[in-house]
PDB file of C-alpha atoms and ligand atoms in Angstrom:
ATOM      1  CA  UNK A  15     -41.828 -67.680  87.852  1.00  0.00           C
ATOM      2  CA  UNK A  16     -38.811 -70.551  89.093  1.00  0.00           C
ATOM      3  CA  UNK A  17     -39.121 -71.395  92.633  1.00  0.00           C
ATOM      4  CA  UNK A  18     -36.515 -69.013  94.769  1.00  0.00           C
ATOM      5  CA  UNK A  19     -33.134 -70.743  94.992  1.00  0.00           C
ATOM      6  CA  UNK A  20     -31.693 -72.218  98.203  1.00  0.00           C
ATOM      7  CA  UNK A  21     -28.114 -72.522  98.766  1.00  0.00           C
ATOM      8  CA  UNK A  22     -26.823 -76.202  99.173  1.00  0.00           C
ATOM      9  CA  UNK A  23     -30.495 -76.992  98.144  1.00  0.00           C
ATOM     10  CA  UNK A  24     -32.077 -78.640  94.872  1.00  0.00           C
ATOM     11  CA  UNK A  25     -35.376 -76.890  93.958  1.00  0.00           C
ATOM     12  CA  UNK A  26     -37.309 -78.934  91.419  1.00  0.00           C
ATOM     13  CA  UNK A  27     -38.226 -77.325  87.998  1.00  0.00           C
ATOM     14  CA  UNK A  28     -41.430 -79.235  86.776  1.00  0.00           C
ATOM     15  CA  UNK A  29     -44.331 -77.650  88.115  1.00  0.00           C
ATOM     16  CA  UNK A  30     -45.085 -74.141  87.885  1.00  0.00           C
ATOM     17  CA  UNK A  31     -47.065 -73.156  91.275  1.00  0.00           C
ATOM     18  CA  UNK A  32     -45.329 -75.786  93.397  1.00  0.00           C
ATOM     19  CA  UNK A  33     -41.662 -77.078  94.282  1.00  0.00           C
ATOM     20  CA  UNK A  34     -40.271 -79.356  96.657  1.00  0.00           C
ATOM     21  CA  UNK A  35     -36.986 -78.832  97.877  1.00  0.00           C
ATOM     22  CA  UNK A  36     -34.180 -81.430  98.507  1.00  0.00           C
ATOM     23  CA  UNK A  37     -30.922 -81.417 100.324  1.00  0.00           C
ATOM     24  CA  UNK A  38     -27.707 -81.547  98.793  1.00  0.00           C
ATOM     25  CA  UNK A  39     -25.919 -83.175 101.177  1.00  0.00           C
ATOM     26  CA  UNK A  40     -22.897 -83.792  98.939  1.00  0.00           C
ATOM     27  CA  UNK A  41     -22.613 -82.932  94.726  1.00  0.00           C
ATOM     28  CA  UNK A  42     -21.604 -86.656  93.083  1.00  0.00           C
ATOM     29  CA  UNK A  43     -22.225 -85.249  89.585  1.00  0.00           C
ATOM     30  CA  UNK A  44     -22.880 -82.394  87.480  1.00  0.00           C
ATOM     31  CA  UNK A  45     -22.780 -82.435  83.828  1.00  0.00           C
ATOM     32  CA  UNK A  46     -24.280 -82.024  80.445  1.00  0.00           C
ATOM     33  CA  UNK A  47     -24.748 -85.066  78.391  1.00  0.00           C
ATOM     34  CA  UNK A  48     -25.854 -84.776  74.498  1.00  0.00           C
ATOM     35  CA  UNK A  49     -29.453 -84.855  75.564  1.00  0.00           C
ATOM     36  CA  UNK A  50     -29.864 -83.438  78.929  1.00  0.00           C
ATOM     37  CA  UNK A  51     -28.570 -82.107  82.206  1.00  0.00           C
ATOM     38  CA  UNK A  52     -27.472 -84.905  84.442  1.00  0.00           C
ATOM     39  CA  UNK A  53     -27.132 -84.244  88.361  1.00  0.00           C
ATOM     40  CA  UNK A  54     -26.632 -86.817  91.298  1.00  0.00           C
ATOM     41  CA  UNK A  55     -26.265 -85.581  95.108  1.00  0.00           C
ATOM     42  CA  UNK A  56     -26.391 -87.053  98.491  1.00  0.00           C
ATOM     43  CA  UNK A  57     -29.524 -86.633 100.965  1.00  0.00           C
ATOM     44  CA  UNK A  58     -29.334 -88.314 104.124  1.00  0.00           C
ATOM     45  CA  UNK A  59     -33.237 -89.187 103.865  1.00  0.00           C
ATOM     46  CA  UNK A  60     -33.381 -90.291  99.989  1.00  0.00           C
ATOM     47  CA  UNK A  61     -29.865 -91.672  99.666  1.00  0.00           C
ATOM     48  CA  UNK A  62     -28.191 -90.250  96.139  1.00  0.00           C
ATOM     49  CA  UNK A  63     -30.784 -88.348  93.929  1.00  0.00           C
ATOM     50  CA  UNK A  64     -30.892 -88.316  90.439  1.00  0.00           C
ATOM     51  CA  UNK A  65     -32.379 -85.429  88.111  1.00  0.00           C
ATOM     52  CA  UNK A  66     -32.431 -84.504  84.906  1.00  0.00           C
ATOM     53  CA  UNK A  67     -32.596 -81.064  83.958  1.00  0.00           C
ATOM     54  CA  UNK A  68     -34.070 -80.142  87.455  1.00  0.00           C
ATOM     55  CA  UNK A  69     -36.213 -82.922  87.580  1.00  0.00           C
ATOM     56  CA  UNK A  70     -36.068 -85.629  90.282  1.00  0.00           C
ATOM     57  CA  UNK A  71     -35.682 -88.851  87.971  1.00  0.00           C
ATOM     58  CA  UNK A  72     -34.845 -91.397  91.110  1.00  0.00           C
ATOM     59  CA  UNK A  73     -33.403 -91.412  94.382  1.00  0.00           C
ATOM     60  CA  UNK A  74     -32.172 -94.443  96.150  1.00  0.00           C
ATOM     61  CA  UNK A  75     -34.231 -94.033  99.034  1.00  0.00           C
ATOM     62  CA  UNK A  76     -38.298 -94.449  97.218  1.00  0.00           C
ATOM     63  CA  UNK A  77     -36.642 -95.857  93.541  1.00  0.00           C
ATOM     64  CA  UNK A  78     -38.227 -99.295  94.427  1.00  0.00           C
ATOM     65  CA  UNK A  79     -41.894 -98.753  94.846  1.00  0.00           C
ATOM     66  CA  UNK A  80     -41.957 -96.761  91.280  1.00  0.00           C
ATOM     67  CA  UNK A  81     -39.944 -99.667  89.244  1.00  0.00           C
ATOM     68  CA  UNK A  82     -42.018-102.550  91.634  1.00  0.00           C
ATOM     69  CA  UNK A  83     -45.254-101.149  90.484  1.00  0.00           C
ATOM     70  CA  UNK A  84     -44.455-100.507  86.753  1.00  0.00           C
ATOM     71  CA  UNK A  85     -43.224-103.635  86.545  1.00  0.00           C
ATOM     72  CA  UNK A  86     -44.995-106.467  89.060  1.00  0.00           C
ATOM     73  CA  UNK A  87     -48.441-105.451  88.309  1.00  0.00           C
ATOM     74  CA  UNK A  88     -48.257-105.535  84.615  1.00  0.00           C
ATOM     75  CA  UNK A  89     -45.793-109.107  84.414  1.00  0.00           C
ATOM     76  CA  UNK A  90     -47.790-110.895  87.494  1.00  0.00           C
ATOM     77  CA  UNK A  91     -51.548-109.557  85.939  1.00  0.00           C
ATOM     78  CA  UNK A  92     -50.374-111.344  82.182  1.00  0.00           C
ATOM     79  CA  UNK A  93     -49.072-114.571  84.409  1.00  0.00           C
ATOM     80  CA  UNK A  94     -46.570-116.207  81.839  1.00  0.00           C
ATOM     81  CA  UNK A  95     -44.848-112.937  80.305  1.00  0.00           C
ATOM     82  CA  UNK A  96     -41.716-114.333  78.351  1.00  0.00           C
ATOM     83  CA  UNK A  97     -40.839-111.100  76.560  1.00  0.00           C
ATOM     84  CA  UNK A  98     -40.856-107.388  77.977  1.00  0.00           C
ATOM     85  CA  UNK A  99     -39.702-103.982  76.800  1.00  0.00           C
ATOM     86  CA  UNK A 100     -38.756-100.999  78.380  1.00  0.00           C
ATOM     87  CA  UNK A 101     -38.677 -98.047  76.554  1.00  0.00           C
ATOM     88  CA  UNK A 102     -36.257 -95.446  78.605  1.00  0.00           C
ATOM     89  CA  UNK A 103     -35.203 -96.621  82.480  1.00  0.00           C
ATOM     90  CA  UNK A 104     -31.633 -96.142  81.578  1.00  0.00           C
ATOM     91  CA  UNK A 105     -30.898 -95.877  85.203  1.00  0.00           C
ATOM     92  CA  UNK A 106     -31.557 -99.873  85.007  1.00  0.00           C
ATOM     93  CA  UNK A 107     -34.083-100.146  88.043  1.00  0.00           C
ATOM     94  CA  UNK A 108     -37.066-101.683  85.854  1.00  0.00           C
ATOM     95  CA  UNK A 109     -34.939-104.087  84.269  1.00  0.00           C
ATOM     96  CA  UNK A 110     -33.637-104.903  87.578  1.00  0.00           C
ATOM     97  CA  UNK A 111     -36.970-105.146  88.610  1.00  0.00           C
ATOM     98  CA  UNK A 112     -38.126-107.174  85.266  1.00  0.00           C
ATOM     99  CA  UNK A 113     -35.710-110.027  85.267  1.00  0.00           C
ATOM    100  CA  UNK A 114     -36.202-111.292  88.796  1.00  0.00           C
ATOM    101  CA  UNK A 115     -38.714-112.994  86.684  1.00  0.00           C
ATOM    102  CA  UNK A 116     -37.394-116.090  86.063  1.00  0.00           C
ATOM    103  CA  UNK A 117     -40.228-116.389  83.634  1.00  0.00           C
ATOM    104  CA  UNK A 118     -39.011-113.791  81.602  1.00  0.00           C
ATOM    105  CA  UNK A 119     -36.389-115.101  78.685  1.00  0.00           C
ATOM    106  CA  UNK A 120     -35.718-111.762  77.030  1.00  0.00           C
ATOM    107  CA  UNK A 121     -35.616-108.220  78.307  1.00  0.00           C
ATOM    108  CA  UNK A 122     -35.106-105.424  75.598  1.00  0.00           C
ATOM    109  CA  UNK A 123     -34.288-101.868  77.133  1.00  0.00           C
ATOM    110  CA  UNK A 124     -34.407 -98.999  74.184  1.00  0.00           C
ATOM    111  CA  UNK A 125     -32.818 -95.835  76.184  1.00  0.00           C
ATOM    112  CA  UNK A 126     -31.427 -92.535  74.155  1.00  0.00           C
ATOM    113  CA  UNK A 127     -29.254 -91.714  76.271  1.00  0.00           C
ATOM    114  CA  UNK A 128     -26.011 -93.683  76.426  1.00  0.00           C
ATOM    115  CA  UNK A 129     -24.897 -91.502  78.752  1.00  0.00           C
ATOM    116  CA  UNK A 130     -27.560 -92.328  81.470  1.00  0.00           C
ATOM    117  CA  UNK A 131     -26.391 -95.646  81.127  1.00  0.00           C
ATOM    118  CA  UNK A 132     -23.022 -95.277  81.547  1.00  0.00           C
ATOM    119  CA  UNK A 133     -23.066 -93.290  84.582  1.00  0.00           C
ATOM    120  CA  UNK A 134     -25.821 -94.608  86.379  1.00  0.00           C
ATOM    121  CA  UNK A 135     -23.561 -97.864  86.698  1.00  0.00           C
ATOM    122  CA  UNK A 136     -20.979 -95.977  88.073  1.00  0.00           C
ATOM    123  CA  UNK A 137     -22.965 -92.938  90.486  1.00  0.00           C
ATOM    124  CA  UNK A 138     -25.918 -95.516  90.935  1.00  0.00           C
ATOM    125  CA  UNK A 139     -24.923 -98.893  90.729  1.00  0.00           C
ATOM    126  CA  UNK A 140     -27.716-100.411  93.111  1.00  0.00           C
ATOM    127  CA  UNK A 141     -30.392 -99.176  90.586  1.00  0.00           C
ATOM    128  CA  UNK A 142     -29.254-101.743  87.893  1.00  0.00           C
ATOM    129  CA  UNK A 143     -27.378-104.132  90.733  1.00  0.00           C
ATOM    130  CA  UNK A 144     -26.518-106.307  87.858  1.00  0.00           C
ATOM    131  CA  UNK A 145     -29.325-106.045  85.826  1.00  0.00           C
ATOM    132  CA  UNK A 146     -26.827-104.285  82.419  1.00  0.00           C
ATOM    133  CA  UNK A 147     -24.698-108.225  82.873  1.00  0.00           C
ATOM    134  CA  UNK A 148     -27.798-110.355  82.472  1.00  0.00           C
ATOM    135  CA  UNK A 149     -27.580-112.228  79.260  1.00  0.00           C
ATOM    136  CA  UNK A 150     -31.501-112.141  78.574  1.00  0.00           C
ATOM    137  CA  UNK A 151     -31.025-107.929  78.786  1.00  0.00           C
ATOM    138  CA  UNK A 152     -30.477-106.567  75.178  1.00  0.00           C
ATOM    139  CA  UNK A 153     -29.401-102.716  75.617  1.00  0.00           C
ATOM    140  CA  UNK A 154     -30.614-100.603  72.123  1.00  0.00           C
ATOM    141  CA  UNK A 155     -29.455 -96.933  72.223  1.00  0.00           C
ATOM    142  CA  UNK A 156     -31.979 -95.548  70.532  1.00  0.00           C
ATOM    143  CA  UNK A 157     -34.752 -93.121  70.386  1.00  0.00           C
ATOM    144  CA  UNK A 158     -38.109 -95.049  71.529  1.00  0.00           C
ATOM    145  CA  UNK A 159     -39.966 -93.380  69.171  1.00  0.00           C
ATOM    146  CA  UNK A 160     -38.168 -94.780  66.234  1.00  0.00           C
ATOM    147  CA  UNK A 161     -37.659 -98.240  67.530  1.00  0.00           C
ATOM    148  CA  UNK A 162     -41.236 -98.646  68.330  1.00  0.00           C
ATOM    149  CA  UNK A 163     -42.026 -97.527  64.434  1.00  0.00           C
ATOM    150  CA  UNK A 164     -39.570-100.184  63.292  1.00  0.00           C
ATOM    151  CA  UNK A 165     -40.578-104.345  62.902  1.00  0.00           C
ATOM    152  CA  UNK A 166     -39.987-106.652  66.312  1.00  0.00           C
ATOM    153  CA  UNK A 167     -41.015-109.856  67.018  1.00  0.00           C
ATOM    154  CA  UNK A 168     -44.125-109.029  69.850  1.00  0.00           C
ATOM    155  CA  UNK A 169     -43.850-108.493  73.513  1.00  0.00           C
ATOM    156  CA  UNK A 170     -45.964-109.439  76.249  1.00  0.00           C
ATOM    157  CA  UNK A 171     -45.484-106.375  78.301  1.00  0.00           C
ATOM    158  CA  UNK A 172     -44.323-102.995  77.126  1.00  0.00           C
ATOM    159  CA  UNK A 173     -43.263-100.798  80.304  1.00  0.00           C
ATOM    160  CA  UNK A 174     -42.317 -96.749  79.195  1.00  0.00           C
ATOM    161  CA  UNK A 175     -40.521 -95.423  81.832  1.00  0.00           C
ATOM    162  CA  UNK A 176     -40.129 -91.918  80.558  1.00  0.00           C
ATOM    163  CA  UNK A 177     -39.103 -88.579  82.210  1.00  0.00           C
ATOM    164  CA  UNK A 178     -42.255 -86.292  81.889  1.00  0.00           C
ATOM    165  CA  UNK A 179     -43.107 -85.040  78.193  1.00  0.00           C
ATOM    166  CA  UNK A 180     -40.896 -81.974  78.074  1.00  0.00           C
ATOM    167  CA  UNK A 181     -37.386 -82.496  76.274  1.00  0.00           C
ATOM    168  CA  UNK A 182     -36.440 -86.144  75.032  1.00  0.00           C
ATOM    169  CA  UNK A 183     -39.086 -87.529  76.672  1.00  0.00           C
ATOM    170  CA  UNK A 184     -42.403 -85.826  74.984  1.00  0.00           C
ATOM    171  CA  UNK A 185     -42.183 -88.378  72.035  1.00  0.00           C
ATOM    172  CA  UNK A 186     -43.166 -90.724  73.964  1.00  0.00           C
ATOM    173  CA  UNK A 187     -46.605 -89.363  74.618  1.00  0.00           C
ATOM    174  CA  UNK A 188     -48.332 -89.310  71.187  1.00  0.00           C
ATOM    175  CA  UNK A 189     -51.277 -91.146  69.924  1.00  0.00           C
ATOM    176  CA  UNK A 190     -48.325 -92.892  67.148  1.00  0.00           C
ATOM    177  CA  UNK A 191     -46.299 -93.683  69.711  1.00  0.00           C
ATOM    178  CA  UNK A 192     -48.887 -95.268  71.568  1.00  0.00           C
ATOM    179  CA  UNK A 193     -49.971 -96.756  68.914  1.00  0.00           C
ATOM    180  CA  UNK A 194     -47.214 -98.495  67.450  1.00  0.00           C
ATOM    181  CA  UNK A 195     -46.698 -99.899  70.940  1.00  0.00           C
ATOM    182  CA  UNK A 196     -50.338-102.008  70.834  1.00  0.00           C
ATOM    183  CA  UNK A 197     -48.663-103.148  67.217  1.00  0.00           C
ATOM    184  CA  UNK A 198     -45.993-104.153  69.031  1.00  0.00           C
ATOM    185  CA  UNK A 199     -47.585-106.378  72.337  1.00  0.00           C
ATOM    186  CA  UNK A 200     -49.279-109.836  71.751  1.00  0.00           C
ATOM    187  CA  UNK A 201     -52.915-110.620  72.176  1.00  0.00           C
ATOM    188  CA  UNK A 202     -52.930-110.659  75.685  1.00  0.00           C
ATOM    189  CA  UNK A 203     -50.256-108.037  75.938  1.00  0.00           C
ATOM    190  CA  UNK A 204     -50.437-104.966  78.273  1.00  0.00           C
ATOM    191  CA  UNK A 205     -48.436-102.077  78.420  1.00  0.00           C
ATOM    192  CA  UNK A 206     -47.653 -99.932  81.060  1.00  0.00           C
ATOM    193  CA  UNK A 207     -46.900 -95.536  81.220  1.00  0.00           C
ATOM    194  CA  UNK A 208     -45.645 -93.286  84.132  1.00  0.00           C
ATOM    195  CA  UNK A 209     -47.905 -90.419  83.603  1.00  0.00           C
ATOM    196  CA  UNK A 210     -47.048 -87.932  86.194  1.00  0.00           C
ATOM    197  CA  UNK A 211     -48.819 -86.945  89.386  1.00  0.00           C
ATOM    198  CA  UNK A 212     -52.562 -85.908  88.538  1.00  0.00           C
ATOM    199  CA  UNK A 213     -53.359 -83.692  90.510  1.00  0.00           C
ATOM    200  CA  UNK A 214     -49.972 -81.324  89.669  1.00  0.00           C
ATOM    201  CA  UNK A 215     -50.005 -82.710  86.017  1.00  0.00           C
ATOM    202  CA  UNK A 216     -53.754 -83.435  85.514  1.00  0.00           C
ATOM    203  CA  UNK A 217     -53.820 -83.220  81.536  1.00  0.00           C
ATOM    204  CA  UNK A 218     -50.493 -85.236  81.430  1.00  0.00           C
ATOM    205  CA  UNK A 219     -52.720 -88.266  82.486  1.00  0.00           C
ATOM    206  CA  UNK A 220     -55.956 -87.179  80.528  1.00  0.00           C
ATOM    207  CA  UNK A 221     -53.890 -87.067  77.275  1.00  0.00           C
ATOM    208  CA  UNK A 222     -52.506 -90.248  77.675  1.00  0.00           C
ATOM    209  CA  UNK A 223     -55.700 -91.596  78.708  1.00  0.00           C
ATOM    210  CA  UNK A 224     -57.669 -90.354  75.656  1.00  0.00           C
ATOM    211  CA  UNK A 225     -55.280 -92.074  73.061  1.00  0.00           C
ATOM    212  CA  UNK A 226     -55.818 -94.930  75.555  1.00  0.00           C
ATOM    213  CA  UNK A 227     -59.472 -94.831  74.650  1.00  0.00           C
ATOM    214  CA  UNK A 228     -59.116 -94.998  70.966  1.00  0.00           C
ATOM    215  CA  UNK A 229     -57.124 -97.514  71.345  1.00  0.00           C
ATOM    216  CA  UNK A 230     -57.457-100.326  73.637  1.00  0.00           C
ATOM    217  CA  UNK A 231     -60.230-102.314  74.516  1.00  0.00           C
ATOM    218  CA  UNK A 232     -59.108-102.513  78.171  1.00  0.00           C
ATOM    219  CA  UNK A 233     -57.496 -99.429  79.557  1.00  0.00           C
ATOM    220  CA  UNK A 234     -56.965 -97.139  82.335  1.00  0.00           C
ATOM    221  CA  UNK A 235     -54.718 -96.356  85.213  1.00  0.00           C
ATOM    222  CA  UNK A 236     -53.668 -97.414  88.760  1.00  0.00           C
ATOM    223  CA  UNK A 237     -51.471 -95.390  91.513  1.00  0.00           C
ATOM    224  CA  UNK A 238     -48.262 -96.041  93.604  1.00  0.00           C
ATOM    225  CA  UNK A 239     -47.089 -93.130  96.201  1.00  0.00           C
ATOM    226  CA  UNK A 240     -43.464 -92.251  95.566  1.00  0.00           C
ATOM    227  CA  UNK A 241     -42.327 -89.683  97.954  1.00  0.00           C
ATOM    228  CA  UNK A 242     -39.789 -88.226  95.614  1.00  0.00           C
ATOM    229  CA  UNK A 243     -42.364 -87.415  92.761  1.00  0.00           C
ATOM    230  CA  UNK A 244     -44.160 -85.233  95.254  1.00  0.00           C
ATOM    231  CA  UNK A 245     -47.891 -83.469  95.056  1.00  0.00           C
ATOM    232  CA  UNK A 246     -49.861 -86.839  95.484  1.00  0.00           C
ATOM    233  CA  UNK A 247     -49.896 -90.201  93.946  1.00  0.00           C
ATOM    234  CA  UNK A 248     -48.466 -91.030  90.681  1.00  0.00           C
ATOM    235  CA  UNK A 249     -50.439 -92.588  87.644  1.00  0.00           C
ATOM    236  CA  UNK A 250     -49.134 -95.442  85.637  1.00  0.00           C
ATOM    237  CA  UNK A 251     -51.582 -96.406  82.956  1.00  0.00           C
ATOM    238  CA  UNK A 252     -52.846 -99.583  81.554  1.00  0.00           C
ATOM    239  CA  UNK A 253     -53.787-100.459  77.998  1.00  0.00           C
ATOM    240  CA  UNK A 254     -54.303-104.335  76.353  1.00  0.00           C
ATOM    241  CA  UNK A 255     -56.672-105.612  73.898  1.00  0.00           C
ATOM    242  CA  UNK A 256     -57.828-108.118  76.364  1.00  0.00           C
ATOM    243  CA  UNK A 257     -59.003-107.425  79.442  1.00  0.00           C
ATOM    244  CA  UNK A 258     -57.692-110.830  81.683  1.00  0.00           C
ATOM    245  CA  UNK A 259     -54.715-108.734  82.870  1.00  0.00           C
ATOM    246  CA  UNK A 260     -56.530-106.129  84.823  1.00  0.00           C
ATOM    247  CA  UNK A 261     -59.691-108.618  86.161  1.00  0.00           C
ATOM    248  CA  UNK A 262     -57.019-111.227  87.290  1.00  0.00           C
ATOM    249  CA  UNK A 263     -58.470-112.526  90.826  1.00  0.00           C
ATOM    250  CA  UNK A 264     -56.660-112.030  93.499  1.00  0.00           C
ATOM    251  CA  UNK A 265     -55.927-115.425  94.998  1.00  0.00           C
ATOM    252  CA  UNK A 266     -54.304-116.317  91.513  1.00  0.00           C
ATOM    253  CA  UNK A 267     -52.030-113.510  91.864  1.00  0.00           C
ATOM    254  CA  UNK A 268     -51.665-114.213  95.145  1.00  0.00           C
ATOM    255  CA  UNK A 269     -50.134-118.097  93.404  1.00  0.00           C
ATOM    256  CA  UNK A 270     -48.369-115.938  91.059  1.00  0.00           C
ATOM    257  CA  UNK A 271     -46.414-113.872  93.176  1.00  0.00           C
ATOM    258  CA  UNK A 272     -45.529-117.041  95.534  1.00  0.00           C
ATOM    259  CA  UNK A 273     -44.715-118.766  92.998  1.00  0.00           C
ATOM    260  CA  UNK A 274     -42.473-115.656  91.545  1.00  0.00           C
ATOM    261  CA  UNK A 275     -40.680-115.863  94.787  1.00  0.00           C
ATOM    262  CA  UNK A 276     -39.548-112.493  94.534  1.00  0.00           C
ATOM    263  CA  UNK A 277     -39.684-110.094  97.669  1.00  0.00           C
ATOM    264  CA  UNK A 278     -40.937-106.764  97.575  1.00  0.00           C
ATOM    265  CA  UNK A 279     -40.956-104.131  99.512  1.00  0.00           C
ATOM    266  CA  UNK A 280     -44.188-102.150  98.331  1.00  0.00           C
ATOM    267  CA  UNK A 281     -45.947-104.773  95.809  1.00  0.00           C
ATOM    268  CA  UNK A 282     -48.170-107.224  97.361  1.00  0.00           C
ATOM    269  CA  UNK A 283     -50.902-108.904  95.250  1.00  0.00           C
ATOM    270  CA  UNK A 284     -53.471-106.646  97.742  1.00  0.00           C
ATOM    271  CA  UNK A 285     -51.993-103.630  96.956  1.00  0.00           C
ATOM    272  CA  UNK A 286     -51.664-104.694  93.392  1.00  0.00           C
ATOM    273  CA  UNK A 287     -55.952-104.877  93.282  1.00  0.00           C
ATOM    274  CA  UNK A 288     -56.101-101.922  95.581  1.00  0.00           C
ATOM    275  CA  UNK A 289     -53.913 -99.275  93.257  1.00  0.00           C
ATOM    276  CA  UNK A 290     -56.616 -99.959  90.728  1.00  0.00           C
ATOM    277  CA  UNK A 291     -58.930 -98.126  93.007  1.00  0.00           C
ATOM    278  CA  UNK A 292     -59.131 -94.435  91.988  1.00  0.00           C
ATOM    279  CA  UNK A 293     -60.243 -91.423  93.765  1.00  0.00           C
ATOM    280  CA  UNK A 294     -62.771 -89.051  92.036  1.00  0.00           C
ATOM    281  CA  UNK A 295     -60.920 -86.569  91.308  1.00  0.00           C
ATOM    282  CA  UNK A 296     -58.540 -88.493  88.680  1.00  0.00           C
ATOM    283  CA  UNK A 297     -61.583 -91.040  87.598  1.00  0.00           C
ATOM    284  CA  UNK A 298     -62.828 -87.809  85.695  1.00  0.00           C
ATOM    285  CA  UNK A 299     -59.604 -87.860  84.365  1.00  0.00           C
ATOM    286  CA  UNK A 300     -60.550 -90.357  82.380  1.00  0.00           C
ATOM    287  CA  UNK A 301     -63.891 -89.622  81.470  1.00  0.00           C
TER     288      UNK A 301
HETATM  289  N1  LIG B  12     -38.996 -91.534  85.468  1.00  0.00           N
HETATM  290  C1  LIG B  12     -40.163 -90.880  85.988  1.00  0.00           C
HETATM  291  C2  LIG B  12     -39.913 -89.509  86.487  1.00  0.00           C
HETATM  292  C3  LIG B  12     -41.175 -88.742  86.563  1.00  0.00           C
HETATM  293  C4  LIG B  12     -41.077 -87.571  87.451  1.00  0.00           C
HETATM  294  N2  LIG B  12     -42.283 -86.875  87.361  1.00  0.00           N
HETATM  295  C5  LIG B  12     -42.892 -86.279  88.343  1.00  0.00           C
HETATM  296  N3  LIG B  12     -42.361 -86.153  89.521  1.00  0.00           N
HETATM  297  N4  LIG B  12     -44.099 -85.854  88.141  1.00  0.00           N
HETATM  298  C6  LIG B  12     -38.290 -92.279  86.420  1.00  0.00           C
HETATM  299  C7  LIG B  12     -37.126 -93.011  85.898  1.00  0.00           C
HETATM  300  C8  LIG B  12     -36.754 -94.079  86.862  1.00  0.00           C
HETATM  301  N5  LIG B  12     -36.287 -95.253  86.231  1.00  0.00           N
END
């Protein structure tokens, strides 16, 4: 059974015994694209909100400790990442995030959805802030799924910023898929999945997690708290055939991240060790 409506309020879809509930302070957008349902309102707390069909996607307000943590830990962990993908993030936040690498020379972003793109520059345009004009970004409209399948020249980190595996988005959780992304990192290469909130989405993280297994030789996940995906921390996995990434000491990525000069506002090489830490509850997750 849906969560009872509330007028001038947006009830989330995704889980089926729990729903938070969000303000509409003002209706931005409201349309159908060729893949999905596209929404943005106004709340005063999370700034404009994004969701696709009924699920909160982004919102101004928390967008920056989900794209810093999908996409600091993995490029500051491999230390000298030149070449990153992200599969989906067509709101342009991770490859925001991404190129304030200077290390990084080339940023490919494979989204389906042209239409995210387009009006996520106009309804969010701090997301991207820029990001869609920087010459090392490449934009491919394309499905994921396929591109991954297809020859490339290897990346060093592979981010999938994906909705949650219902509609467009459930390709993107298959042993192939998975697979053809280790065929598709370098040696020391690590990729990186948003897998949901455990304890609401438990076997979202355990599936993942199994392929993960098969595999990798170094896998496994870590956690960042993002208000706006609520019912507890979120998962992000880790998989690599070597294992330097994840046992990187912490006073190198402490040079790192100096040396990065970036600023964060959630990210900090500590946190970055600590969101490796996982409670019991979603360790057997991956047992
Ligand atoms: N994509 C992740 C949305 C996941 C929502 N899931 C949830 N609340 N369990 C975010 C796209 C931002 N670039």
């Amino acid at each position: 059974m849906a969560a009872p409506a509330r007028d001038g309020w947006t009830v989330e879809t995704l889980h089926d015994d729990y729903a938070q509930a969000l303000r509409e302070d003002r209706v931005l957008y409201d349309s159908e694209t060729d893949h999905q349902r596209l929404r943005v309102f106004e709340n005063a707390r999370f700034g404009r909100v994004l969701t696709l069909d009924g699920v909160v996607q982004t919102t101004e307000g928390d967008e920056f400790i989900y794209h810093e943590m999908l996409s600091h830990v993995p490029i500051l962990a491999h230390g000298a990442a030149k070449r990153v993908l992200i599969v989906g993030g067509g709101d342009g936040g991770m490859a925001r995030e991404v190129l304030r690498h200077a290390s990084v020379e080339h940023c490919t972003m494979v989204e389906i959805d042209a239409g995210v793109v387009a009006f996520s520059k106009e309804y969010l345009p701090a997301l991207s802030d820029g990001a869609f004009d920087d010459p090392r970004l490449d934009l491919v409209i394309a499905d994921g799924a396929d591109f991954m399948a297809g020859g490339h020249e290897p990346y060093d980190v592979i981010i999938i910023d994906s909705t949650d595996p219902i509609g467009p988005g459930e390709v993107l959780f298959t042993d192939t898929f998975y697979d053809h992304a280790r065929k598709l990192l370098t040696p020391e290469g690590i990729l990186v999945t948003q897998n949901g909130v455990p304890f609401m989405q438990p076997d979202e993280l355990r599936g993942t997690m199994r392929a993960f297994r098969a595999l990798f030789n170094d896998w496994g996940c870590y956690l960042a708290h993002v208000p706006s995906y609520a019912g507890g921390p979120m998962a992000l996995g880790w998989g690599s055939m070597s294992g330097a990434g994840r046992a990187v000491d912490p006073t190198v990525l402490q040079g790192r991240y100096a040396s990065a000069g970036i600023e964060t506002r959630y990210y900090t090489p500590e946190v970055h060790k600590a969101a490796f830490a996982l409670p019991g509850y979603i360790a057997r997750l991956l047992t």
